[in-house]
Short mmCIF file of C-alpha atoms in Angstrom, two decimals:
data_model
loop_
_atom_site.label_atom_id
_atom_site.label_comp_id
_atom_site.label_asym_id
_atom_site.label_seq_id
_atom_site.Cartn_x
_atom_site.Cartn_y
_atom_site.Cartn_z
CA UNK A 208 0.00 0.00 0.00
CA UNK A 209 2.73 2.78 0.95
CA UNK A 210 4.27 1.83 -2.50
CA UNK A 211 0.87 2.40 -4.79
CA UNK A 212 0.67 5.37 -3.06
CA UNK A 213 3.92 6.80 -3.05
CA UNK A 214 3.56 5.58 -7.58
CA UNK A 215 0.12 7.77 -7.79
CA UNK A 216 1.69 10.81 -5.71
CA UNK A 217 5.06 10.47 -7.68
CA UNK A 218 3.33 10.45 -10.97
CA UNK A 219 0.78 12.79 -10.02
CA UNK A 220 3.55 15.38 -9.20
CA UNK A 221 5.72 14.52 -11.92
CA UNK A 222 3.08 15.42 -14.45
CA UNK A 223 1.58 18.38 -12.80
CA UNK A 224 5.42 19.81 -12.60
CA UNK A 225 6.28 18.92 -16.50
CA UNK A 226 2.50 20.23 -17.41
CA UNK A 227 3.70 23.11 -16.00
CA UNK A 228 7.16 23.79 -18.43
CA UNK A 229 4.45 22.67 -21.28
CA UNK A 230 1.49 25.47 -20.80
CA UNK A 231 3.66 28.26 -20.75
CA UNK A 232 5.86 26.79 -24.13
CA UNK A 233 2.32 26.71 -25.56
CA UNK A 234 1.22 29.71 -24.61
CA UNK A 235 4.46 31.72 -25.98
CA UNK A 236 4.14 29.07 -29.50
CA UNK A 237 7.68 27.29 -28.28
CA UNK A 238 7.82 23.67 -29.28
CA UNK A 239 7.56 21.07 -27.51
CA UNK A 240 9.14 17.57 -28.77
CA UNK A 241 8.25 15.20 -26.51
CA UNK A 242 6.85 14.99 -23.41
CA UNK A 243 7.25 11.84 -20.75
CA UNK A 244 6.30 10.45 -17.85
CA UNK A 245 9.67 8.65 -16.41
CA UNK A 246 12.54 8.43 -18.04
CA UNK A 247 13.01 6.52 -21.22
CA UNK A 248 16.10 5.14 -21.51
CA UNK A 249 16.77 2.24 -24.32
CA UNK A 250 12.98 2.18 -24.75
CA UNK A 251 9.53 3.28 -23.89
CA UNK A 252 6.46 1.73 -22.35
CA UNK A 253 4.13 3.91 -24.74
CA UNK A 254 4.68 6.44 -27.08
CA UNK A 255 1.60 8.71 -28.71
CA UNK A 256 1.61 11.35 -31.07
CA UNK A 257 -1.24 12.77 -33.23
CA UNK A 258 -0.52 13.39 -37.00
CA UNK A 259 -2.46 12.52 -40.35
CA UNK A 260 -5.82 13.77 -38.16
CA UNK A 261 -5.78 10.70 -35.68
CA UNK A 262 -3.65 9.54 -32.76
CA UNK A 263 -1.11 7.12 -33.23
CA UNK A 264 0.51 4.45 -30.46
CA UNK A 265 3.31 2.37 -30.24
CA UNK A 266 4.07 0.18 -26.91
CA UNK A 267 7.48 -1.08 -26.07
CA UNK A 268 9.39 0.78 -28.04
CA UNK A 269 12.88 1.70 -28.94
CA UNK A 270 13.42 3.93 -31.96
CA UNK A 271 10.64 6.31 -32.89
CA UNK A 272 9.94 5.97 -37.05
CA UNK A 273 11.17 9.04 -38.73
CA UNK A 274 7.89 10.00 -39.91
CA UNK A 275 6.57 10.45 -36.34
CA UNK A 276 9.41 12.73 -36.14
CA UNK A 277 8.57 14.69 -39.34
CA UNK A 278 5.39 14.75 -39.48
CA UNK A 279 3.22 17.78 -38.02
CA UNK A 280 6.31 18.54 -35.70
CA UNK A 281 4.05 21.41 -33.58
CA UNK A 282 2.79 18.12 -32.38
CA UNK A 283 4.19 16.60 -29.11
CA UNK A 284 5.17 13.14 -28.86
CA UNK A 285 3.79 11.87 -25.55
CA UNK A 286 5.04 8.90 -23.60
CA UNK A 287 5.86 6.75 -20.72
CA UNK A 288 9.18 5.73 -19.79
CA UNK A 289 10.26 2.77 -17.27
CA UNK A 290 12.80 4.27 -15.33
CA UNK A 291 10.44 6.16 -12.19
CA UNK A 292 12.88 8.26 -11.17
CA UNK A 293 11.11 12.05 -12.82
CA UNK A 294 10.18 12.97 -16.07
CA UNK A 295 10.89 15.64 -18.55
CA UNK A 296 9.61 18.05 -21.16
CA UNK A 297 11.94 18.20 -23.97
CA UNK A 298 11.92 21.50 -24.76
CA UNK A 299 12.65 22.65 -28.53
CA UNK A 300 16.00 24.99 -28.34
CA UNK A 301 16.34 24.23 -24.90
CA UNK A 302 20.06 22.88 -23.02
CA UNK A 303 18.91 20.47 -20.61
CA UNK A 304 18.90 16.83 -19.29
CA UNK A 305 17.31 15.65 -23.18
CA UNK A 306 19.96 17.39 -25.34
CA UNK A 307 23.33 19.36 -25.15
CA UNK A 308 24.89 21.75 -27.85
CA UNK A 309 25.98 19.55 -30.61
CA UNK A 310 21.97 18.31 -30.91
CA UNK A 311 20.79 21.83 -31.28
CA UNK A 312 19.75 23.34 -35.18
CA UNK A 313 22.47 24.96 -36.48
CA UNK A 314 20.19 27.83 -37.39
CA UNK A 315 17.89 29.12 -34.41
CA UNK A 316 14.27 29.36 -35.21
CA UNK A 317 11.79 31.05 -34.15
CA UNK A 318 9.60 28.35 -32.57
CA UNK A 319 12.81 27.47 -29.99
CA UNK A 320 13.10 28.37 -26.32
CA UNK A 321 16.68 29.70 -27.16
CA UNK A 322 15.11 32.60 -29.41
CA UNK A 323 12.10 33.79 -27.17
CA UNK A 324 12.48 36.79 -25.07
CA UNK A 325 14.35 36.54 -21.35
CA UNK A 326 11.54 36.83 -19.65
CA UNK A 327 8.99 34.46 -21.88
CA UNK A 328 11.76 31.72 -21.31
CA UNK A 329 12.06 32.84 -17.21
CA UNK A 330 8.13 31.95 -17.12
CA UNK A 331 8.56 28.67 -19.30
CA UNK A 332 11.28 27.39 -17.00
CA UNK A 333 9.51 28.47 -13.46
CA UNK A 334 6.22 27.01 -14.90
CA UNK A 335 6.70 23.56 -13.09
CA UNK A 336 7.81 25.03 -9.79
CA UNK A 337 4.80 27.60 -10.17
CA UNK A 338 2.33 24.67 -11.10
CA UNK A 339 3.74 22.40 -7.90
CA UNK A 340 3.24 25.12 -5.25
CA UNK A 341 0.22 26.14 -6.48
CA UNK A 342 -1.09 22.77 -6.90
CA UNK A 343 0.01 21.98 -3.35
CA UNK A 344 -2.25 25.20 -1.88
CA UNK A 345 -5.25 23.86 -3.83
CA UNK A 346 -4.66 20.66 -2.70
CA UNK A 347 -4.78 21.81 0.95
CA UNK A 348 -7.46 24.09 0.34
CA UNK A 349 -9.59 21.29 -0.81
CA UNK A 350 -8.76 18.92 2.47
CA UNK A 351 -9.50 21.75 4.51
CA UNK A 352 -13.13 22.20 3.14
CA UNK A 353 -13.81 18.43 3.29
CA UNK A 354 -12.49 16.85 6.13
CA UNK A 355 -11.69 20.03 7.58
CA UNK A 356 -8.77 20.66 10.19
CA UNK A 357 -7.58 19.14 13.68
CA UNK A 358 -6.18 22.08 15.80
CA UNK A 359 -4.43 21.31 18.89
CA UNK A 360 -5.50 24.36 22.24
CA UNK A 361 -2.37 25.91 23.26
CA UNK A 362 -2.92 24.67 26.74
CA UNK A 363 -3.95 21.13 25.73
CA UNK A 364 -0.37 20.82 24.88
CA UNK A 365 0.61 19.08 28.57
CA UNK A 366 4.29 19.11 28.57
CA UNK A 367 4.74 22.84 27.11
CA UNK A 368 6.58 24.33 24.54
CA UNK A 369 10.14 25.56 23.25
CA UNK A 370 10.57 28.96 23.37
CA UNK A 371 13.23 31.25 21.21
CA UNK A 372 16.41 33.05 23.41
CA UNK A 373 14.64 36.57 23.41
CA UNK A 374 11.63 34.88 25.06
CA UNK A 375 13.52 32.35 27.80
CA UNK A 376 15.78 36.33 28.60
CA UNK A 377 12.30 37.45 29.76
CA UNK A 378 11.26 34.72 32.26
CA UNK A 379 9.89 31.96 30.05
CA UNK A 380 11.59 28.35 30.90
CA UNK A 381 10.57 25.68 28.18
CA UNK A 382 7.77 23.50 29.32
CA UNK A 383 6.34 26.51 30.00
CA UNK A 384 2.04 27.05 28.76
CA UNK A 385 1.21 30.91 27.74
CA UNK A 386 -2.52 30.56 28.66
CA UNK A 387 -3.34 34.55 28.15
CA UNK A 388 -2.07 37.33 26.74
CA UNK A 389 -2.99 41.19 28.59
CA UNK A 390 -5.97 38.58 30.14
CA UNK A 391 -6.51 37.74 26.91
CA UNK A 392 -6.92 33.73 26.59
CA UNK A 393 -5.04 32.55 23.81
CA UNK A 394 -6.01 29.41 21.84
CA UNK A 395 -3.69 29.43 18.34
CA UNK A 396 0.01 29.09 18.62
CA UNK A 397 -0.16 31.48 15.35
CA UNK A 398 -2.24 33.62 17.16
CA UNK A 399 -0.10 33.89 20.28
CA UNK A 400 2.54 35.06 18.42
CA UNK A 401 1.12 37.83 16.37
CA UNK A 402 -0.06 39.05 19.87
CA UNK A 403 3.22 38.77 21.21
CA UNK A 404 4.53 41.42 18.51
CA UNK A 405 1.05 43.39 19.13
CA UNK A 406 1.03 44.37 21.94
CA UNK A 407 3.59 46.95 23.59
CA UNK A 408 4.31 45.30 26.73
CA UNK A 409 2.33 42.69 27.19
CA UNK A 410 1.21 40.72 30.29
CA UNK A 411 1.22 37.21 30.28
CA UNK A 412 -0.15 34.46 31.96
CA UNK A 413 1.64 31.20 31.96
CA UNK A 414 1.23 27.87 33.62
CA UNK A 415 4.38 26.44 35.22
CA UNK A 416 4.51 22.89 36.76
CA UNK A 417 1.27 23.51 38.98
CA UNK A 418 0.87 26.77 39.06
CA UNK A 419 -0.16 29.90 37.27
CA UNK A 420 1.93 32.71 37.26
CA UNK A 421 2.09 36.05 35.92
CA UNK A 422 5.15 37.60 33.46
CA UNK A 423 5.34 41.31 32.53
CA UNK A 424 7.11 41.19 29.40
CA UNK A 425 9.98 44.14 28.96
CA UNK A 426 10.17 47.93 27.25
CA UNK A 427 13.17 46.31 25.53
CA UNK A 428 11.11 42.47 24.43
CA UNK A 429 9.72 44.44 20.90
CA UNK A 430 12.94 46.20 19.72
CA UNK A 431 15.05 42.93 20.06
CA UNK A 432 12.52 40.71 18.29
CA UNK A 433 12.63 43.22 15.39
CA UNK A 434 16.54 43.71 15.50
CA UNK A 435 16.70 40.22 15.45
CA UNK A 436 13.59 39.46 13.22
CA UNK A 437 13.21 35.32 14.65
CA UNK A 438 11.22 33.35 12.05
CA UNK A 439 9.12 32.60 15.66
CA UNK A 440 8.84 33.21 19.08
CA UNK A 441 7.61 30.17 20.10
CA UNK A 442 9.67 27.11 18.59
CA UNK A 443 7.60 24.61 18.97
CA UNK A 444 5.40 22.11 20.95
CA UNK A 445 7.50 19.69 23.31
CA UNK A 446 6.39 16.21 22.64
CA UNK A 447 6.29 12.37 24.09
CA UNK A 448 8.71 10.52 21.11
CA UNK A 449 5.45 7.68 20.32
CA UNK A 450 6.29 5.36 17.84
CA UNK A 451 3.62 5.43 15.16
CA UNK A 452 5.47 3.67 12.44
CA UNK A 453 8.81 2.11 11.02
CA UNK A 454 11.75 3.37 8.58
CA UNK A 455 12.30 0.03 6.00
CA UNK A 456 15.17 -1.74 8.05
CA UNK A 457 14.27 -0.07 11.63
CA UNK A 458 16.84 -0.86 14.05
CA UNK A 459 14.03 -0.17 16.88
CA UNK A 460 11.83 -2.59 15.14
CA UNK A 461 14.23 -5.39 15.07
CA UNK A 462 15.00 -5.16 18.82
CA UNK A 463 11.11 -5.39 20.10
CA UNK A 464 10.37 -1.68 19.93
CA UNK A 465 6.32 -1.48 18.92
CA UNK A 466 4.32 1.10 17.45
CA UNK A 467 2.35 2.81 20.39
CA UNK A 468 5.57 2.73 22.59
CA UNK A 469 6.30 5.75 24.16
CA UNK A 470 10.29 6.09 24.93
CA UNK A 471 10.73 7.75 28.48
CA UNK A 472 14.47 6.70 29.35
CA UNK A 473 17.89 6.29 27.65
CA UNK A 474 20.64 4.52 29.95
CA UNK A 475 18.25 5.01 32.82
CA UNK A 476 18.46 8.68 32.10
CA UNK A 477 14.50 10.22 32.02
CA UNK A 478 13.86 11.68 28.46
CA UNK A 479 10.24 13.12 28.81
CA UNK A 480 10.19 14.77 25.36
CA UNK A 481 11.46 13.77 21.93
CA UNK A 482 14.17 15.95 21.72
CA UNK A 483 15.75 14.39 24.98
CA UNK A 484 15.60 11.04 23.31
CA UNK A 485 17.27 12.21 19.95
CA UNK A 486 19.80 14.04 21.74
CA UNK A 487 20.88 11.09 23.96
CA UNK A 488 20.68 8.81 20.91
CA UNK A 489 23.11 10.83 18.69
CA UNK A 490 25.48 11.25 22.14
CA UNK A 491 25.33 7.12 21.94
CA UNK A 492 25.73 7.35 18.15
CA UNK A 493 27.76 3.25 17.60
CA UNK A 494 27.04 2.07 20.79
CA UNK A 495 24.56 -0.10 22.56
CA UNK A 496 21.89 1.69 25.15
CA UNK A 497 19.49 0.75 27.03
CA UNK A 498 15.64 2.14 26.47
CA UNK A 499 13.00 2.24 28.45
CA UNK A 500 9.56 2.77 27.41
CA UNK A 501 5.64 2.33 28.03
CA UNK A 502 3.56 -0.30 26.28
CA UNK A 503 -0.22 -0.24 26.99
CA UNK A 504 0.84 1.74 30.64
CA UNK A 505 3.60 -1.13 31.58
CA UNK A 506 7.31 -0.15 31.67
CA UNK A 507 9.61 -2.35 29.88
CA UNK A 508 13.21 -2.03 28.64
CA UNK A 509 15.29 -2.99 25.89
CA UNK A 510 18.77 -2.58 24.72
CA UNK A 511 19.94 -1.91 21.00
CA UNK A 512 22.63 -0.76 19.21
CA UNK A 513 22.22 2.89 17.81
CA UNK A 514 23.66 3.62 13.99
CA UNK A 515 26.49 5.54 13.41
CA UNK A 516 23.95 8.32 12.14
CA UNK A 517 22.11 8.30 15.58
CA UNK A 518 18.77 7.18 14.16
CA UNK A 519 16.83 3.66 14.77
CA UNK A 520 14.67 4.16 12.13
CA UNK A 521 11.19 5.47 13.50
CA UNK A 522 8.38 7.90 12.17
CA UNK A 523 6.88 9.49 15.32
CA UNK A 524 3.26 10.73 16.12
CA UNK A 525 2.43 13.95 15.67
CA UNK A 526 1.19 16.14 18.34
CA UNK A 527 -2.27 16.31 16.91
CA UNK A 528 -1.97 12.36 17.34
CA UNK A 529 -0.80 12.67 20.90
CA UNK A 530 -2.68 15.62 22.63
CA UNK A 531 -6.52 16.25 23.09
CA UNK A 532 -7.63 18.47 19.73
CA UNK A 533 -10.37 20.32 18.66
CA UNK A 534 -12.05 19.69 15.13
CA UNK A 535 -12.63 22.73 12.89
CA UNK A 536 -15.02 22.75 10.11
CA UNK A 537 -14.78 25.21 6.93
CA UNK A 538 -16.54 26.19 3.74
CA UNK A 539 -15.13 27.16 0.73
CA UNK A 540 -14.06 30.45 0.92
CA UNK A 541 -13.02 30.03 4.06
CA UNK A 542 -10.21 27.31 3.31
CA UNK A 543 -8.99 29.16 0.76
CA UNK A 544 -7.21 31.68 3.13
CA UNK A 545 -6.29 28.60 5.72
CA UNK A 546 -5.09 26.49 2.57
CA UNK A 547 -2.64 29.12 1.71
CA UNK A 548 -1.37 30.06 5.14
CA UNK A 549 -0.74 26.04 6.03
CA UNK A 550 1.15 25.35 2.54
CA UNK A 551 3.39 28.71 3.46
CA UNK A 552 3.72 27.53 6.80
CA UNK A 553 4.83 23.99 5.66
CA UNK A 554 7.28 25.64 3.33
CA UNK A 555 8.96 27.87 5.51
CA UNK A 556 8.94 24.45 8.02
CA UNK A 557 10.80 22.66 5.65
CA UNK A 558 13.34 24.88 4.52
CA UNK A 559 14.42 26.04 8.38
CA UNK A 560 15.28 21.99 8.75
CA UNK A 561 17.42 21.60 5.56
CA UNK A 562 20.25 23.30 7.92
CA UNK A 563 19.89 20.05 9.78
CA UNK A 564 21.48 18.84 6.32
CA UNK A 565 25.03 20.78 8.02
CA UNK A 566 25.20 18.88 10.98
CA UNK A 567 27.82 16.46 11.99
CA UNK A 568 25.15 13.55 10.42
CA UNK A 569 22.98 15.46 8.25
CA UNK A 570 24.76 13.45 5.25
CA UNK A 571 23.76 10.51 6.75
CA UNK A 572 20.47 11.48 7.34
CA UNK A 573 19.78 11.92 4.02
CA UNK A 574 17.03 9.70 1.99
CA UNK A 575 15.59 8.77 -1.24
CA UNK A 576 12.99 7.26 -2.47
CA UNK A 577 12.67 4.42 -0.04
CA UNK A 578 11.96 6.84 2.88
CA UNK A 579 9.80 8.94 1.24
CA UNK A 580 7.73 6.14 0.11
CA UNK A 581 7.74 5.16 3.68
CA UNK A 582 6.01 8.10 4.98
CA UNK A 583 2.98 7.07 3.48
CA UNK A 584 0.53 5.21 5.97
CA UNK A 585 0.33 1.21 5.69
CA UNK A 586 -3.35 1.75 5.64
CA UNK A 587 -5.43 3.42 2.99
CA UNK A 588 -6.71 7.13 3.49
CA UNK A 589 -7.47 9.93 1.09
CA UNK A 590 -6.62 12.34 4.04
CA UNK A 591 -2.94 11.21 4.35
CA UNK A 592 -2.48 10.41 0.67
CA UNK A 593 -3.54 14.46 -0.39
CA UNK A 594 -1.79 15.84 2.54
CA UNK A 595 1.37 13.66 1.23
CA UNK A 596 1.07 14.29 -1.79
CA UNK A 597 0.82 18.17 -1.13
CA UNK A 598 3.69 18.12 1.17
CA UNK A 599 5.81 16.21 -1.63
CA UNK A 600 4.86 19.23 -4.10
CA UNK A 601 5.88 21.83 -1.60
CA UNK A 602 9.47 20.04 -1.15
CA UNK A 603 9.84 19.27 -4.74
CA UNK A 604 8.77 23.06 -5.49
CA UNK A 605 11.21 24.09 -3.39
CA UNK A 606 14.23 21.86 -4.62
CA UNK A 607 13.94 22.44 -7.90
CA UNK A 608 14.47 26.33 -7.24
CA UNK A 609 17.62 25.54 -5.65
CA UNK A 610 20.48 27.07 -8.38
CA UNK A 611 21.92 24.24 -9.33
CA UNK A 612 22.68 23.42 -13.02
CA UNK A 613 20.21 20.82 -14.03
CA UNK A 614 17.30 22.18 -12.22
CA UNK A 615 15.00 24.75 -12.84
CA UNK A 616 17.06 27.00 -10.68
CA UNK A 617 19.83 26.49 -12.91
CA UNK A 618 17.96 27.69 -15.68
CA UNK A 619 16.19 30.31 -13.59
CA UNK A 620 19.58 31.58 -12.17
CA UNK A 621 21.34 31.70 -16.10
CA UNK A 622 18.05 33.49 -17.00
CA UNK A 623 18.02 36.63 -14.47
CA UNK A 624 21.46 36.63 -14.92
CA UNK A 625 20.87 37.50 -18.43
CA UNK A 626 18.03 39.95 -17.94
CA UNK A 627 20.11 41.82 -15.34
CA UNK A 628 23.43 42.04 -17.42
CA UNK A 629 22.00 41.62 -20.32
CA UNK A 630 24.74 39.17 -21.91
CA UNK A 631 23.46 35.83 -22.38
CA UNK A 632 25.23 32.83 -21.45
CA UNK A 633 26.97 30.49 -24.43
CA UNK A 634 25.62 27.19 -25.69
CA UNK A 635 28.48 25.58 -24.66
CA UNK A 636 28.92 27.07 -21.02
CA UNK A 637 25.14 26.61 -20.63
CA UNK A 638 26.15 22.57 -21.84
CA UNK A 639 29.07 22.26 -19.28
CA UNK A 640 27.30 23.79 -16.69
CA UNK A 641 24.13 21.54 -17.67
CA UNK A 642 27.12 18.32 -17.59
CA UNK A 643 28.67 19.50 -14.09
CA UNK A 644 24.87 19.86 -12.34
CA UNK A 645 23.66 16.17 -13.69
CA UNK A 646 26.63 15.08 -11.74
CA UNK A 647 26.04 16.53 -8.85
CA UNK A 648 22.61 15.56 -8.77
CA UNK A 649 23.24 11.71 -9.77
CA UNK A 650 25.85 11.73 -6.94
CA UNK A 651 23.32 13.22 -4.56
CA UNK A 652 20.97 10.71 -5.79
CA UNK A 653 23.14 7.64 -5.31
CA UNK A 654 24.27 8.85 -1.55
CA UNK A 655 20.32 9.03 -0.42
CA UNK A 656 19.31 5.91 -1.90
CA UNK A 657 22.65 4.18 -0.76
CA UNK A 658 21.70 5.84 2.72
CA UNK A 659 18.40 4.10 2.66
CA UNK A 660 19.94 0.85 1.53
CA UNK A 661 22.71 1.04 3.90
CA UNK A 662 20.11 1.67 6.71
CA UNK A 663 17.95 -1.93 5.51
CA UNK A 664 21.23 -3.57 5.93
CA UNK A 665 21.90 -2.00 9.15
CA UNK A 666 18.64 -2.95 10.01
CA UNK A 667 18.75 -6.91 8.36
CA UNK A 668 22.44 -7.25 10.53
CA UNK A 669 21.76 -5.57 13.85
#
């Protein structure tokens, strides 16, 4: 099941991104040659193209006849390749993972991407990031008007929250609850902190341990947050680390660990909150420990032997999953707004934890396409799969920006290069450049999916 869904959401994405490139060639009358779903090396699975006033098919294929090629050549030759590891829109004109230089005509025309305008080719090239992102609000919209949206009360959250530096300066200590701001209760974490910034100085009520206490934020609390401009005040909620599901090869899994155990020890140490336990696994990082944790409200303890990454291989519950929430309904109009505010809010998430990427194991962290697969629920649900498959677009929106030769960001970054100094770059820097990125990005390819095999070995040996 989590591979059929990971295929649908892979191919679902992969199409909406390349549909993207394709709409906006269209539109500015660039052509485009062919147009695949996976890659197509040696041969295809199906190839279609529409010439002579009917549609023509050919299924296992290796060499396309030369009259599909000449005929009606506006017309783009559609497929399906076997290798589902992307796509592509081959582009007429265009440098990029389909053609180099030397396969370009020797005489630009008019219907190539090379002879548009900068800023027709800018939109042609962005048009698959565009199309993900946007695709990825919609798709979030849509959940949100018919299933609605879980929301967790800030003071349901029992073990507190994480607070940034400025905050903990003033008198907050993580763990801490904000239950009112000025007298004010507060009930949204997104709430809390626009009222933070709000008001001048505000007043807030807080629940500590047992008690409720009282904190009179200072003159000096609003001209530090704005010198120092934190993405948010509040980091986060603490959590319980509950098991909810596996990593393929999970070293937890092989030594007993169960999904509804909550981990509460390390070595006998007390680790109350997730962080605690990830932070005393990486310390133990090649070496055996000894957990402790609650199954159906009975302590038990096991001992197993942490990677050299720090990680036994285990997809957590969420807080929503964890804490007592609240279920919001919404119409139409009025998911639009929350759509759009959750996809942002998901972006910005995921970008602020790529610098875990430039930690001491952030290499080793790394995944491919057996742990995203993985994140995908055992079990059936149209709720998960969307949500996936939205999150996916956000993340794949977001990497292909990245200015690398070879993504869209390469392009993108050549592009405003050229509209800024106006000099465009050479066929044959854009093809080395174009060579030089495709390496990077196969050897990035081969160290995440080597990571995730190297982890079911790890896993198989342990």
């Amino acid at each position: 099941m989590k591979a059929l869904a990971f295929f649908l959401s892979l191919s679902l994405l992969i199409i909406t991104h390349e549909f993207g490139h394709l709409g906006l060639a269209k539109l500015f009358k660039t052509r485009v040659l062919r147009f695949y779903m996976f890659f197509n090396w040696k041969f295809s699975i199906l190839k279609a193209k529409k010439f002579d006033g009917k549609w023509h098919f050919l299924f296992f294929n290796a060499n396309t006849p030369k009259e599909w090629e000449e005929k009606e050549p506006d017309n783009t030759l559609w497929g399906i390749g076997w290798i589902p590891l992307g796509g592509y829109c081959d582009i007429a004109g265009m440098i990029d993972e389909t053609k180099s230089e030397d396969k370009l005509e020797s005489v630009p025309q008019p219907w190539e991407y090379r002879t548009k305008p900068a800023w027709q080719r800018l939109l042609i090239i962005s048009g698959g990031v565009l199309v993900n992102f946007v695709s990825a609000l919609l798709i979030y919209t849509f959940i949100f008007a018919h299933w609605g949206k879980d929301e967790l009360p800030l003071r349901n959250a029992s073990l507190g929250y994480e607070y940034h530096q400025i905050l903990l300066d003033e008198g907050l200590r993580n763990g801490d609850i904000i239950y009112a701001v000025n007298s004010e209760e507060m009930y949204n974490l997104d709430v809390l902190n626009k009222r933070l910034l709000l008001e001048k100085t505000p007043e807030l009520t807080v629940k500590r341990g047992d008690s409720l206490i009282t904190l009179q934020l200072s003159d000096n609390f609003i001209a530090r947050t704005l010198k120092e401009q934190p993405q948010a005040l509040i980091n986060g909620i603490r959590t319980p680390f509950v098991v909810k599901d596996f990593m393929p090869g999970s070293v937890a899994a092989n030594a007993g660990v169960a999904v509804g155990d909550s981990v509460v020890s390390i070595n006998h140490t007390p680790t109350p909150i997730f962080s605690s336990v990830t932070t005393a696994l990486s310390e133990n990082a090649g070496d055996s420990v000894t957990i402790g944790f609650f199954r159906s409200g009975t302590y038990h303890e096991l001992t197993l032997k942490v990677p050299s990454n720090g990680k036994i291989g285990v997809q957590l519950k969420s807080p929503l999953e964890i804490f007592h929430v609240e279920h919001r309904s919404y119409n139409f109009f009025q998911a639009i707004p929350a759509g759009i505010s959750h996809g942002w809010q998901t972006l910005t998430t995921y970008v602020s934890s790529l610098k875990l990427l430039f930690t001491k194991n952030g290499a080793q962290s790394l995944g491919g396409f057996i742990s995203i697969g993985s994140i995908f629920p055992s079990e059936w649900s149209w709720q998960n799969f969307w949500d996936i498959t939205a999150l996916l677009g956000i993340i794949l929106a977001f990497m292909n920006i990245i200015p690398i030769p070879g993504l869209d960001g390469g392009h993108i970054m050549f592009t405003l290069w050229e509209i800024i100094t106006r000099r465009k770059p050479s066929d044959k820097f854009l093809t080395i450049a174009q060579n030089i990125g495709m390496a990077l990005l196969l050897a990035l390819l081969v160290l995440a999916n080597g990571n995730d095999i190297w982890r079911l070995l790890q896993g198989l040996f342990n």
